[in-house]
């Protein structure tokens, strides 16, 4: 990997042949303004100090790098470390990004935040930070998702957000994203659109990555302190790819650190019922950028399936597509069953109930660890906690929670 990897995307938002800005003319100017504003604030020590303050005192950073020694003992091979993003305020890595983007919104004088959400996690993280900053918040959510995720819908309402049901298309995340874009075009003067993952048109994949990169930066410091050197391997689940790129990006320049991105294999990649565009998709355009997507021969976006709502997306951030093509990161898929087994195992032997998304990463670490030496180290990004998933898991296990 060349040293200049860390400099990407280029000035037009390209990661090699991926990324870019495939949007209607009306969105070009707002995106350009956002890019300019971000470049300015990124270089502003006062903005960075404010961001650091929020990450420390509101989010609760740094999150611990925890040695999962019972897991290590049970699996054999490399030592397992869990990066505890589940301990952040609101219970996942997503708040790293919403805190950053909301601060941008405030500095730009915007009074209204909009966001899209699938399972509701990004909606809750956006509503949370909007409440704290006294900004109005509107969250677009597929009508089917609203029905499936009622606790998160209620949380958003408690936080003062308005949740708008989206009834077009498949009534899920990808339609909510389209609707949020439409709102933004109409209300760009007072409105800031907080995208929840490293997808969308430039500069979003870069912006969301930068705000999540605090995870990888902390891992560099913590592993040198606790292990005495950098880890040998990193493992993270990949939905849109924000928690994974947040962990990977600061370490891309160290070729000795191997990286593994874990997609949702659903019922099995060979069944077609999955959410693994890097493992089984091909390049195309979705939500304003060129990247690997799941589409049929006519370019129609295919339905996805995963037990974890947060991984259930037919596209992936463009930077991951590029890292895949270059071979810098290995991408694999873990099926629902293996993720569920790891969900239970992590709870039982470490006393940590992981998010179902994160359980995919844990499941792959279980495959990887025994192939490595005892003196080697794997850092697994525990992207979130599993409280939100107990209803899904109980239902799958045939247990009624009343
Ligand atoms: C949303 C979510 C994910 C997937 O999103 P990425 O952008 O791929 O990180 C993973 N884990 C948790 C806990 C989530 O809430």
mmCIF file of C-alpha atoms and ligand atoms in Angstrom:
data_model
loop_
_atom_site.group_PDB
_atom_site.id
_atom_site.type_symbol
_atom_site.label_atom_id
_atom_site.label_comp_id
_atom_site.label_asym_id
_atom_site.label_seq_id
_atom_site.Cartn_x
_atom_site.Cartn_y
_atom_site.Cartn_z
ATOM 1 C CA UNK A 1 0.000 0.000 0.000
ATOM 2 C CA UNK A 2 1.356 3.383 -0.950
ATOM 3 C CA UNK A 3 1.777 6.091 1.689
ATOM 4 C CA UNK A 4 -0.649 8.395 -0.098
ATOM 5 C CA UNK A 5 -3.568 6.082 0.708
ATOM 6 C CA UNK A 6 -4.366 8.241 3.702
ATOM 7 C CA UNK A 7 -4.793 11.266 1.437
ATOM 8 C CA UNK A 8 -7.802 9.833 -0.389
ATOM 9 C CA UNK A 9 -10.357 10.628 -1.682
ATOM 10 C CA UNK A 10 -8.978 12.899 -4.427
ATOM 11 C CA UNK A 11 -10.353 16.411 -4.937
ATOM 12 C CA UNK A 12 -13.352 15.070 -6.864
ATOM 13 C CA UNK A 13 -14.242 12.581 -4.165
ATOM 14 C CA UNK A 14 -12.896 9.517 -5.958
ATOM 15 C CA UNK A 15 -11.392 6.467 -4.296
ATOM 16 C CA UNK A 16 -9.814 5.006 -7.415
ATOM 17 C CA UNK A 17 -12.784 4.239 -9.707
ATOM 18 C CA UNK A 18 -15.299 4.534 -6.838
ATOM 19 C CA UNK A 19 -17.104 7.319 -5.000
ATOM 20 C CA UNK A 20 -17.800 10.603 -6.755
ATOM 21 C CA UNK A 21 -20.980 12.624 -6.881
ATOM 22 C CA UNK A 22 -23.784 11.116 -8.949
ATOM 23 C CA UNK A 23 -26.617 13.477 -8.009
ATOM 24 C CA UNK A 24 -29.132 15.880 -9.534
ATOM 25 C CA UNK A 25 -27.828 19.327 -10.507
ATOM 26 C CA UNK A 26 -29.746 20.915 -7.600
ATOM 27 C CA UNK A 27 -27.625 18.997 -5.077
ATOM 28 C CA UNK A 28 -24.253 19.907 -6.600
ATOM 29 C CA UNK A 29 -24.034 23.358 -5.023
ATOM 30 C CA UNK A 30 -25.070 22.314 -1.465
ATOM 31 C CA UNK A 31 -22.542 19.449 -1.614
ATOM 32 C CA UNK A 32 -19.826 21.791 -2.794
ATOM 33 C CA UNK A 33 -20.617 24.211 0.039
ATOM 34 C CA UNK A 34 -20.516 21.384 2.559
ATOM 35 C CA UNK A 35 -17.158 20.241 1.208
ATOM 36 C CA UNK A 36 -15.752 23.741 1.517
ATOM 37 C CA UNK A 37 -17.107 24.283 5.019
ATOM 38 C CA UNK A 38 -15.741 20.940 6.165
ATOM 39 C CA UNK A 39 -12.268 21.678 4.794
ATOM 40 C CA UNK A 40 -12.290 24.941 6.737
ATOM 41 C CA UNK A 41 -13.458 23.433 10.060
ATOM 42 C CA UNK A 42 -11.163 20.437 9.727
ATOM 43 C CA UNK A 43 -8.197 22.816 9.830
ATOM 44 C CA UNK A 44 -9.655 24.924 12.652
ATOM 45 C CA UNK A 45 -8.162 24.059 16.082
ATOM 46 C CA UNK A 46 -11.160 25.642 17.827
ATOM 47 C CA UNK A 47 -13.596 23.350 16.008
ATOM 48 C CA UNK A 48 -11.397 20.333 16.744
ATOM 49 C CA UNK A 49 -11.205 21.276 20.442
ATOM 50 C CA UNK A 50 -15.002 21.497 20.616
ATOM 51 C CA UNK A 51 -15.297 18.110 18.938
ATOM 52 C CA UNK A 52 -12.774 16.558 21.340
ATOM 53 C CA UNK A 53 -14.686 18.000 24.289
ATOM 54 C CA UNK A 54 -17.973 16.476 23.095
ATOM 55 C CA UNK A 55 -16.353 13.103 22.398
ATOM 56 C CA UNK A 56 -14.872 13.018 25.877
ATOM 57 C CA UNK A 57 -17.650 14.454 28.024
ATOM 58 C CA UNK A 58 -20.805 13.575 26.089
ATOM 59 C CA UNK A 59 -19.920 10.359 24.238
ATOM 60 C CA UNK A 60 -17.583 9.055 26.969
ATOM 61 C CA UNK A 61 -14.420 8.518 24.917
ATOM 62 C CA UNK A 62 -11.901 7.007 24.795
ATOM 63 C CA UNK A 63 -13.640 3.641 24.753
ATOM 64 C CA UNK A 64 -11.614 0.823 26.368
ATOM 65 C CA UNK A 65 -9.541 -1.737 24.482
ATOM 66 C CA UNK A 66 -10.525 -4.814 26.441
ATOM 67 C CA UNK A 67 -8.601 -8.132 26.498
ATOM 68 C CA UNK A 68 -11.234 -10.855 26.038
ATOM 69 C CA UNK A 69 -9.162 -13.562 27.687
ATOM 70 C CA UNK A 70 -11.941 -16.102 28.194
ATOM 71 C CA UNK A 71 -12.716 -15.914 24.496
ATOM 72 C CA UNK A 72 -9.026 -16.277 23.680
ATOM 73 C CA UNK A 73 -8.797 -19.331 25.907
ATOM 74 C CA UNK A 74 -11.922 -20.915 24.433
ATOM 75 C CA UNK A 75 -10.856 -20.431 20.814
ATOM 76 C CA UNK A 76 -7.081 -20.885 20.942
ATOM 77 C CA UNK A 77 -4.545 -18.999 18.854
ATOM 78 C CA UNK A 78 -4.249 -15.215 18.766
ATOM 79 C CA UNK A 79 -5.254 -13.032 21.708
ATOM 80 C CA UNK A 80 -8.618 -11.287 21.236
ATOM 81 C CA UNK A 81 -9.144 -7.626 22.169
ATOM 82 C CA UNK A 82 -12.531 -5.911 21.962
ATOM 83 C CA UNK A 83 -12.702 -2.205 21.110
ATOM 84 C CA UNK A 84 -15.662 -1.225 23.260
ATOM 85 C CA UNK A 85 -17.745 1.099 21.071
ATOM 86 C CA UNK A 86 -20.763 -0.458 22.787
ATOM 87 C CA UNK A 87 -19.926 1.682 25.827
ATOM 88 C CA UNK A 88 -20.478 4.982 24.000
ATOM 89 C CA UNK A 89 -23.501 7.140 24.825
ATOM 90 C CA UNK A 90 -26.457 5.686 22.841
ATOM 91 C CA UNK A 91 -24.663 2.338 22.665
ATOM 92 C CA UNK A 92 -22.786 2.273 19.371
ATOM 93 C CA UNK A 93 -20.151 3.947 17.201
ATOM 94 C CA UNK A 94 -22.749 5.969 15.263
ATOM 95 C CA UNK A 95 -22.678 8.827 17.766
ATOM 96 C CA UNK A 96 -19.017 9.576 16.839
ATOM 97 C CA UNK A 97 -20.295 10.728 13.479
ATOM 98 C CA UNK A 98 -23.495 12.473 14.559
ATOM 99 C CA UNK A 99 -21.614 14.528 17.150
ATOM 100 C CA UNK A 100 -19.209 15.693 14.439
ATOM 101 C CA UNK A 101 -21.796 16.456 11.768
ATOM 102 C CA UNK A 102 -24.126 18.202 14.223
ATOM 103 C CA UNK A 103 -21.250 20.422 15.310
ATOM 104 C CA UNK A 104 -20.715 21.285 11.631
ATOM 105 C CA UNK A 105 -24.432 22.083 11.341
ATOM 106 C CA UNK A 106 -24.254 24.389 14.350
ATOM 107 C CA UNK A 107 -21.220 26.238 13.019
ATOM 108 C CA UNK A 108 -22.924 26.663 9.651
ATOM 109 C CA UNK A 109 -25.903 28.270 11.387
ATOM 110 C CA UNK A 110 -28.349 25.521 10.389
ATOM 111 C CA UNK A 111 -31.387 25.134 12.641
ATOM 112 C CA UNK A 112 -32.818 21.885 11.307
ATOM 113 C CA UNK A 113 -31.265 18.392 11.160
ATOM 114 C CA UNK A 114 -32.557 15.627 8.913
ATOM 115 C CA UNK A 115 -31.432 12.012 8.863
ATOM 116 C CA UNK A 116 -32.387 8.664 7.345
ATOM 117 C CA UNK A 117 -32.549 5.528 9.425
ATOM 118 C CA UNK A 118 -33.065 1.801 8.910
ATOM 119 C CA UNK A 119 -33.130 0.045 12.259
ATOM 120 C CA UNK A 120 -33.406 3.391 13.999
ATOM 121 C CA UNK A 121 -29.894 3.479 15.467
ATOM 122 C CA UNK A 122 -28.698 6.415 13.378
ATOM 123 C CA UNK A 123 -32.065 8.140 13.888
ATOM 124 C CA UNK A 124 -31.663 7.866 17.652
ATOM 125 C CA UNK A 125 -28.046 9.087 17.509
ATOM 126 C CA UNK A 126 -29.140 12.082 15.386
ATOM 127 C CA UNK A 127 -32.163 12.892 17.558
ATOM 128 C CA UNK A 128 -29.916 12.700 20.619
ATOM 129 C CA UNK A 129 -27.406 15.238 19.418
ATOM 130 C CA UNK A 130 -30.092 17.497 17.927
ATOM 131 C CA UNK A 131 -31.789 17.615 21.339
ATOM 132 C CA UNK A 132 -28.534 18.548 23.017
ATOM 133 C CA UNK A 133 -27.838 21.370 20.563
ATOM 134 C CA UNK A 134 -31.441 22.588 20.483
ATOM 135 C CA UNK A 135 -31.870 21.848 16.771
ATOM 136 C CA UNK A 136 -35.087 20.669 15.149
ATOM 137 C CA UNK A 137 -34.787 17.060 13.954
ATOM 138 C CA UNK A 138 -36.708 15.134 11.294
ATOM 139 C CA UNK A 139 -35.922 11.451 10.691
ATOM 140 C CA UNK A 140 -37.002 9.591 7.546
ATOM 141 C CA UNK A 141 -37.711 5.929 8.126
ATOM 142 C CA UNK A 142 -39.256 3.221 5.939
ATOM 143 C CA UNK A 143 -42.834 2.422 6.953
ATOM 144 C CA UNK A 144 -41.976 -1.271 7.336
ATOM 145 C CA UNK A 145 -38.961 -0.428 9.502
ATOM 146 C CA UNK A 146 -41.143 1.781 11.726
ATOM 147 C CA UNK A 147 -43.323 -1.224 12.432
ATOM 148 C CA UNK A 148 -40.357 -3.536 13.113
ATOM 149 C CA UNK A 149 -38.398 -1.108 15.291
ATOM 150 C CA UNK A 150 -41.011 0.496 17.531
ATOM 151 C CA UNK A 151 -38.744 0.954 20.600
ATOM 152 C CA UNK A 152 -36.327 3.092 18.569
ATOM 153 C CA UNK A 153 -39.204 5.073 17.035
ATOM 154 C CA UNK A 154 -40.418 5.857 20.551
ATOM 155 C CA UNK A 155 -36.889 6.802 21.648
ATOM 156 C CA UNK A 156 -36.619 9.312 18.794
ATOM 157 C CA UNK A 157 -39.954 10.831 19.784
ATOM 158 C CA UNK A 158 -38.874 11.071 23.438
ATOM 159 C CA UNK A 159 -35.837 12.989 22.209
ATOM 160 C CA UNK A 160 -38.117 15.445 20.428
ATOM 161 C CA UNK A 161 -37.623 14.276 16.845
ATOM 162 C CA UNK A 162 -40.322 13.930 14.211
ATOM 163 C CA UNK A 163 -40.302 10.510 12.514
ATOM 164 C CA UNK A 164 -41.604 10.591 8.937
ATOM 165 C CA UNK A 165 -42.769 7.244 7.485
ATOM 166 C CA UNK A 166 -41.561 6.523 3.945
ATOM 167 C CA UNK A 167 -44.023 4.443 1.938
ATOM 168 C CA UNK A 168 -42.253 4.387 -1.441
ATOM 169 C CA UNK A 169 -40.245 1.481 -2.885
ATOM 170 C CA UNK A 170 -39.459 -1.314 -0.462
ATOM 171 C CA UNK A 171 -40.451 0.955 2.491
ATOM 172 C CA UNK A 172 -36.997 0.461 4.045
ATOM 173 C CA UNK A 173 -33.631 2.199 4.448
ATOM 174 C CA UNK A 174 -32.744 2.824 0.821
ATOM 175 C CA UNK A 175 -36.072 4.596 0.241
ATOM 176 C CA UNK A 176 -35.635 6.625 3.442
ATOM 177 C CA UNK A 177 -32.252 7.798 2.101
ATOM 178 C CA UNK A 178 -33.829 8.942 -1.167
ATOM 179 C CA UNK A 179 -36.537 10.822 0.724
ATOM 180 C CA UNK A 180 -34.013 12.570 2.989
ATOM 181 C CA UNK A 181 -32.062 13.719 -0.099
ATOM 182 C CA UNK A 182 -35.282 15.138 -1.534
ATOM 183 C CA UNK A 183 -35.985 17.062 1.686
ATOM 184 C CA UNK A 184 -32.444 18.438 1.675
ATOM 185 C CA UNK A 185 -32.735 19.816 -1.869
ATOM 186 C CA UNK A 186 -35.920 21.661 -0.886
ATOM 187 C CA UNK A 187 -34.771 22.999 2.497
ATOM 188 C CA UNK A 188 -31.035 23.414 2.065
ATOM 189 C CA UNK A 189 -30.994 26.970 3.468
ATOM 190 C CA UNK A 190 -31.782 26.010 7.060
ATOM 191 C CA UNK A 191 -31.243 22.236 6.946
ATOM 192 C CA UNK A 192 -28.204 19.983 7.485
ATOM 193 C CA UNK A 193 -28.428 16.366 6.293
ATOM 194 C CA UNK A 194 -26.576 13.940 8.594
ATOM 195 C CA UNK A 195 -25.853 10.743 6.651
ATOM 196 C CA UNK A 196 -25.384 7.730 8.921
ATOM 197 C CA UNK A 197 -22.642 5.782 7.174
ATOM 198 C CA UNK A 198 -19.724 6.213 4.751
ATOM 199 C CA UNK A 199 -22.066 6.201 1.727
ATOM 200 C CA UNK A 200 -23.736 8.946 -0.317
ATOM 201 C CA UNK A 201 -22.129 11.542 -2.606
ATOM 202 C CA UNK A 202 -18.784 13.240 -1.896
ATOM 203 C CA UNK A 203 -17.920 14.620 0.681
ATOM 204 C CA UNK A 204 -20.015 12.325 2.913
ATOM 205 C CA UNK A 205 -17.894 9.144 2.674
ATOM 206 C CA UNK A 206 -14.845 11.196 3.684
ATOM 207 C CA UNK A 207 -16.631 13.189 6.380
ATOM 208 C CA UNK A 208 -18.218 10.202 8.096
ATOM 209 C CA UNK A 209 -14.916 8.311 7.895
ATOM 210 C CA UNK A 210 -12.980 11.161 9.472
ATOM 211 C CA UNK A 211 -15.423 11.443 12.369
ATOM 212 C CA UNK A 212 -15.241 7.698 13.041
ATOM 213 C CA UNK A 213 -11.454 7.525 12.664
ATOM 214 C CA UNK A 214 -11.158 8.438 16.339
ATOM 215 C CA UNK A 215 -11.651 4.689 16.907
ATOM 216 C CA UNK A 216 -8.528 3.669 14.970
ATOM 217 C CA UNK A 217 -6.489 6.531 16.429
ATOM 218 C CA UNK A 218 -7.333 5.361 19.933
ATOM 219 C CA UNK A 219 -6.454 1.770 19.027
ATOM 220 C CA UNK A 220 -2.973 2.870 17.901
ATOM 221 C CA UNK A 221 -2.308 4.520 21.271
ATOM 222 C CA UNK A 222 -4.001 1.825 23.370
ATOM 223 C CA UNK A 223 -2.380 -1.156 21.639
ATOM 224 C CA UNK A 224 1.095 0.365 21.961
ATOM 225 C CA UNK A 225 0.386 0.907 25.644
ATOM 226 C CA UNK A 226 -1.350 -2.403 26.429
ATOM 227 C CA UNK A 227 0.270 -4.800 23.924
ATOM 228 C CA UNK A 228 3.537 -2.991 23.360
ATOM 229 C CA UNK A 229 2.993 -2.740 19.596
ATOM 230 C CA UNK A 230 0.265 -2.551 16.960
ATOM 231 C CA UNK A 231 -2.175 -5.468 16.602
ATOM 232 C CA UNK A 232 -1.572 -8.087 13.883
ATOM 233 C CA UNK A 233 -5.169 -8.056 12.668
ATOM 234 C CA UNK A 234 -8.291 -5.896 12.788
ATOM 235 C CA UNK A 235 -11.822 -7.266 12.366
ATOM 236 C CA UNK A 236 -15.012 -5.221 11.916
ATOM 237 C CA UNK A 237 -18.505 -5.784 10.529
ATOM 238 C CA UNK A 238 -19.457 -3.928 7.350
ATOM 239 C CA UNK A 239 -22.939 -2.576 6.665
ATOM 240 C CA UNK A 240 -22.356 0.767 5.001
ATOM 241 C CA UNK A 241 -18.872 0.482 6.446
ATOM 242 C CA UNK A 242 -18.463 3.348 8.926
ATOM 243 C CA UNK A 243 -17.361 1.439 12.026
ATOM 244 C CA UNK A 244 -14.978 -0.642 9.905
ATOM 245 C CA UNK A 245 -13.338 2.271 8.098
ATOM 246 C CA UNK A 246 -13.160 4.173 11.399
ATOM 247 C CA UNK A 247 -11.028 1.389 12.843
ATOM 248 C CA UNK A 248 -9.061 0.622 9.660
ATOM 249 C CA UNK A 249 -8.246 4.016 8.221
ATOM 250 C CA UNK A 250 -5.644 5.316 10.698
ATOM 251 C CA UNK A 251 -3.833 1.948 10.392
ATOM 252 C CA UNK A 252 -3.860 1.587 6.581
ATOM 253 C CA UNK A 253 -0.289 2.858 6.363
ATOM 254 C CA UNK A 254 1.008 -0.053 8.480
ATOM 255 C CA UNK A 255 1.274 -3.016 6.077
ATOM 256 C CA UNK A 256 1.981 -5.445 8.947
ATOM 257 C CA UNK A 257 -1.577 -4.922 10.235
ATOM 258 C CA UNK A 258 -3.985 -7.234 8.386
ATOM 259 C CA UNK A 259 -7.608 -6.128 8.058
ATOM 260 C CA UNK A 260 -10.838 -8.083 7.695
ATOM 261 C CA UNK A 261 -14.269 -6.631 6.868
ATOM 262 C CA UNK A 262 -17.216 -8.895 7.633
ATOM 263 C CA UNK A 263 -20.442 -8.565 5.644
ATOM 264 C CA UNK A 264 -23.827 -10.063 6.444
ATOM 265 C CA UNK A 265 -24.071 -13.507 4.844
ATOM 266 C CA UNK A 266 -27.759 -13.849 5.826
ATOM 267 C CA UNK A 267 -28.982 -17.335 4.902
ATOM 268 C CA UNK A 268 -25.712 -17.883 3.004
ATOM 269 C CA UNK A 269 -24.190 -15.879 0.151
ATOM 270 C CA UNK A 270 -24.954 -18.794 -2.231
ATOM 271 C CA UNK A 271 -28.719 -18.519 -1.465
ATOM 272 C CA UNK A 272 -28.967 -14.941 -2.707
ATOM 273 C CA UNK A 273 -30.563 -13.999 0.632
ATOM 274 C CA UNK A 274 -27.787 -11.864 2.120
ATOM 275 C CA UNK A 275 -26.466 -8.299 2.375
ATOM 276 C CA UNK A 276 -22.929 -8.800 1.085
ATOM 277 C CA UNK A 277 -22.273 -6.545 -1.947
ATOM 278 C CA UNK A 278 -18.478 -6.815 -1.649
ATOM 279 C CA UNK A 279 -18.620 -10.610 -1.477
ATOM 280 C CA UNK A 280 -21.279 -11.151 -4.145
ATOM 281 C CA UNK A 281 -22.139 -7.855 -5.860
ATOM 282 C CA UNK A 282 -20.630 -5.772 -8.629
ATOM 283 C CA UNK A 283 -19.823 -2.097 -9.226
ATOM 284 C CA UNK A 284 -22.713 0.255 -9.970
ATOM 285 C CA UNK A 285 -24.203 3.530 -8.762
ATOM 286 C CA UNK A 286 -26.326 3.831 -5.625
ATOM 287 C CA UNK A 287 -27.191 6.846 -3.476
ATOM 288 C CA UNK A 288 -24.912 9.238 -5.288
ATOM 289 C CA UNK A 289 -21.702 7.219 -5.495
ATOM 290 C CA UNK A 290 -20.097 4.427 -7.491
ATOM 291 C CA UNK A 291 -19.410 1.341 -5.432
ATOM 292 C CA UNK A 292 -20.123 -2.388 -5.135
ATOM 293 C CA UNK A 293 -23.884 -2.932 -5.009
ATOM 294 C CA UNK A 294 -26.389 -5.776 -5.109
ATOM 295 C CA UNK A 295 -28.283 -5.381 -8.383
ATOM 296 C CA UNK A 296 -29.829 -7.709 -10.983
ATOM 297 C CA UNK A 297 -28.942 -7.800 -14.706
ATOM 298 C CA UNK A 298 -31.204 -4.780 -15.338
ATOM 299 C CA UNK A 299 -29.485 -2.694 -12.686
ATOM 300 C CA UNK A 300 -32.480 -3.036 -10.354
ATOM 301 C CA UNK A 301 -31.404 -3.007 -6.681
ATOM 302 C CA UNK A 302 -31.991 -6.435 -5.134
ATOM 303 C CA UNK A 303 -33.709 -7.155 -1.844
ATOM 304 C CA UNK A 304 -31.354 -7.824 1.048
ATOM 305 C CA UNK A 305 -31.558 -10.054 4.065
ATOM 306 C CA UNK A 306 -29.755 -10.129 7.388
ATOM 307 C CA UNK A 307 -30.750 -10.953 10.950
ATOM 308 C CA UNK A 308 -29.077 -7.657 11.892
ATOM 309 C CA UNK A 309 -30.961 -4.601 10.645
ATOM 310 C CA UNK A 310 -27.819 -2.441 10.738
ATOM 311 C CA UNK A 311 -26.056 -4.559 8.100
ATOM 312 C CA UNK A 312 -29.105 -4.811 5.836
ATOM 313 C CA UNK A 313 -27.973 -2.429 3.061
ATOM 314 C CA UNK A 314 -27.477 -3.295 -0.654
ATOM 315 C CA UNK A 315 -24.474 -0.970 -1.057
ATOM 316 C CA UNK A 316 -21.253 -0.190 0.796
ATOM 317 C CA UNK A 317 -19.006 2.829 1.227
ATOM 318 C CA UNK A 318 -16.876 3.480 -1.902
ATOM 319 C CA UNK A 319 -13.596 3.431 0.019
ATOM 320 C CA UNK A 320 -14.229 -0.206 0.938
ATOM 321 C CA UNK A 321 -14.744 -1.065 -2.743
ATOM 322 C CA UNK A 322 -11.366 0.411 -3.504
ATOM 323 C CA UNK A 323 -9.630 -1.301 -0.575
ATOM 324 C CA UNK A 324 -11.140 -4.585 -1.736
ATOM 325 C CA UNK A 325 -9.876 -4.191 -5.310
ATOM 326 C CA UNK A 326 -6.400 -3.335 -4.023
ATOM 327 C CA UNK A 327 -6.398 -6.323 -1.696
ATOM 328 C CA UNK A 328 -5.502 -4.145 1.302
ATOM 329 C CA UNK A 329 -8.566 -5.356 3.228
ATOM 330 C CA UNK A 330 -10.002 -8.884 2.982
ATOM 331 C CA UNK A 331 -13.801 -9.008 2.891
ATOM 332 C CA UNK A 332 -15.753 -12.066 3.979
ATOM 333 C CA UNK A 333 -19.299 -12.880 5.034
ATOM 334 C CA UNK A 334 -20.739 -14.457 8.181
ATOM 335 C CA UNK A 335 -24.199 -16.045 8.099
ATOM 336 C CA UNK A 336 -27.103 -15.325 10.474
ATOM 337 C CA UNK A 337 -26.633 -18.599 12.360
ATOM 338 C CA UNK A 338 -22.957 -18.029 13.119
ATOM 339 C CA UNK A 339 -23.644 -14.435 14.176
ATOM 340 C CA UNK A 340 -26.403 -15.587 16.534
ATOM 341 C CA UNK A 341 -24.131 -18.236 18.036
ATOM 342 C CA UNK A 342 -21.450 -15.593 18.671
ATOM 343 C CA UNK A 343 -24.046 -13.245 20.163
ATOM 344 C CA UNK A 344 -24.781 -15.910 22.798
ATOM 345 C CA UNK A 345 -21.153 -16.949 23.274
ATOM 346 C CA UNK A 346 -19.940 -13.386 23.830
ATOM 347 C CA UNK A 347 -22.711 -12.804 26.383
ATOM 348 C CA UNK A 348 -21.977 -16.030 28.263
ATOM 349 C CA UNK A 349 -18.192 -16.020 28.399
ATOM 350 C CA UNK A 350 -17.359 -12.313 28.527
ATOM 351 C CA UNK A 351 -20.464 -10.804 30.118
ATOM 352 C CA UNK A 352 -20.949 -8.531 27.115
ATOM 353 C CA UNK A 353 -24.143 -8.690 25.032
ATOM 354 C CA UNK A 354 -22.979 -7.497 21.598
ATOM 355 C CA UNK A 355 -25.095 -5.904 18.880
ATOM 356 C CA UNK A 356 -26.054 -8.499 16.247
ATOM 357 C CA UNK A 357 -23.988 -6.463 13.776
ATOM 358 C CA UNK A 358 -20.903 -6.693 15.988
ATOM 359 C CA UNK A 359 -21.579 -10.413 16.550
ATOM 360 C CA UNK A 360 -20.669 -10.919 12.855
ATOM 361 C CA UNK A 361 -17.183 -9.548 13.588
ATOM 362 C CA UNK A 362 -16.872 -11.694 16.719
ATOM 363 C CA UNK A 363 -17.884 -14.771 14.703
ATOM 364 C CA UNK A 364 -15.175 -14.113 12.128
ATOM 365 C CA UNK A 365 -12.564 -13.564 14.842
ATOM 366 C CA UNK A 366 -13.446 -17.050 16.057
ATOM 367 C CA UNK A 367 -12.527 -18.406 12.614
ATOM 368 C CA UNK A 368 -9.378 -16.306 12.346
ATOM 369 C CA UNK A 369 -7.838 -16.646 15.830
ATOM 370 C CA UNK A 370 -6.972 -20.376 15.674
ATOM 371 C CA UNK A 371 -5.094 -19.793 12.376
ATOM 372 C CA UNK A 372 -2.762 -17.344 14.161
ATOM 373 C CA UNK A 373 -0.032 -17.705 16.802
ATOM 374 C CA UNK A 374 -0.568 -17.252 20.546
ATOM 375 C CA UNK A 375 1.746 -14.237 20.607
ATOM 376 C CA UNK A 376 -0.328 -12.436 17.960
ATOM 377 C CA UNK A 377 -3.206 -10.035 18.635
ATOM 378 C CA UNK A 378 -6.586 -9.379 17.001
ATOM 379 C CA UNK A 379 -8.629 -6.228 17.658
ATOM 380 C CA UNK A 380 -12.345 -6.741 17.048
ATOM 381 C CA UNK A 381 -14.515 -3.652 16.768
ATOM 382 C CA UNK A 382 -17.447 -4.211 19.096
ATOM 383 C CA UNK A 383 -19.490 -1.588 17.252
ATOM 384 C CA UNK A 384 -22.494 -1.626 19.567
ATOM 385 C CA UNK A 385 -24.363 -3.242 22.415
ATOM 386 C CA UNK A 386 -27.095 -5.807 21.967
ATOM 387 C CA UNK A 387 -29.895 -4.420 24.140
ATOM 388 C CA UNK A 388 -31.724 -3.340 20.984
ATOM 389 C CA UNK A 389 -31.536 -6.894 19.614
ATOM 390 C CA UNK A 390 -32.949 -8.938 22.473
ATOM 391 C CA UNK A 391 -36.430 -9.077 20.875
ATOM 392 C CA UNK A 392 -35.026 -10.353 17.573
ATOM 393 C CA UNK A 393 -32.895 -12.968 19.284
ATOM 394 C CA UNK A 394 -35.685 -14.090 21.618
ATOM 395 C CA UNK A 395 -38.047 -14.480 18.673
ATOM 396 C CA UNK A 396 -35.454 -16.486 16.760
ATOM 397 C CA UNK A 397 -34.945 -18.735 19.800
ATOM 398 C CA UNK A 398 -38.716 -19.225 20.145
ATOM 399 C CA UNK A 399 -38.934 -17.292 23.413
ATOM 400 C CA UNK A 400 -41.824 -14.918 24.114
ATOM 401 C CA UNK A 401 -40.902 -11.744 26.010
ATOM 402 C CA UNK A 402 -44.611 -10.957 26.515
HETATM 403 C C1 LIG B 1 -25.463 0.760 12.095
HETATM 404 C C2 LIG B 1 -24.595 -0.204 12.771
HETATM 405 C C3 LIG B 1 -23.625 -0.950 12.065
HETATM 406 C C4 LIG B 1 -23.458 -0.873 10.575
HETATM 407 O O1 LIG B 1 -23.082 0.360 10.095
HETATM 408 P P1 LIG B 1 -21.619 0.632 9.531
HETATM 409 O O2 LIG B 1 -21.741 1.941 8.860
HETATM 410 O O3 LIG B 1 -21.259 -0.480 8.611
HETATM 411 O O4 LIG B 1 -20.719 0.675 10.703
HETATM 412 C C5 LIG B 1 -22.801 -1.802 12.776
HETATM 413 N N1 LIG B 1 -22.922 -1.960 14.107
HETATM 414 C C6 LIG B 1 -23.849 -1.279 14.823
HETATM 415 C C7 LIG B 1 -23.932 -1.506 16.296
HETATM 416 C C8 LIG B 1 -24.723 -0.386 14.184
HETATM 417 O O5 LIG B 1 -25.645 0.269 14.896
#
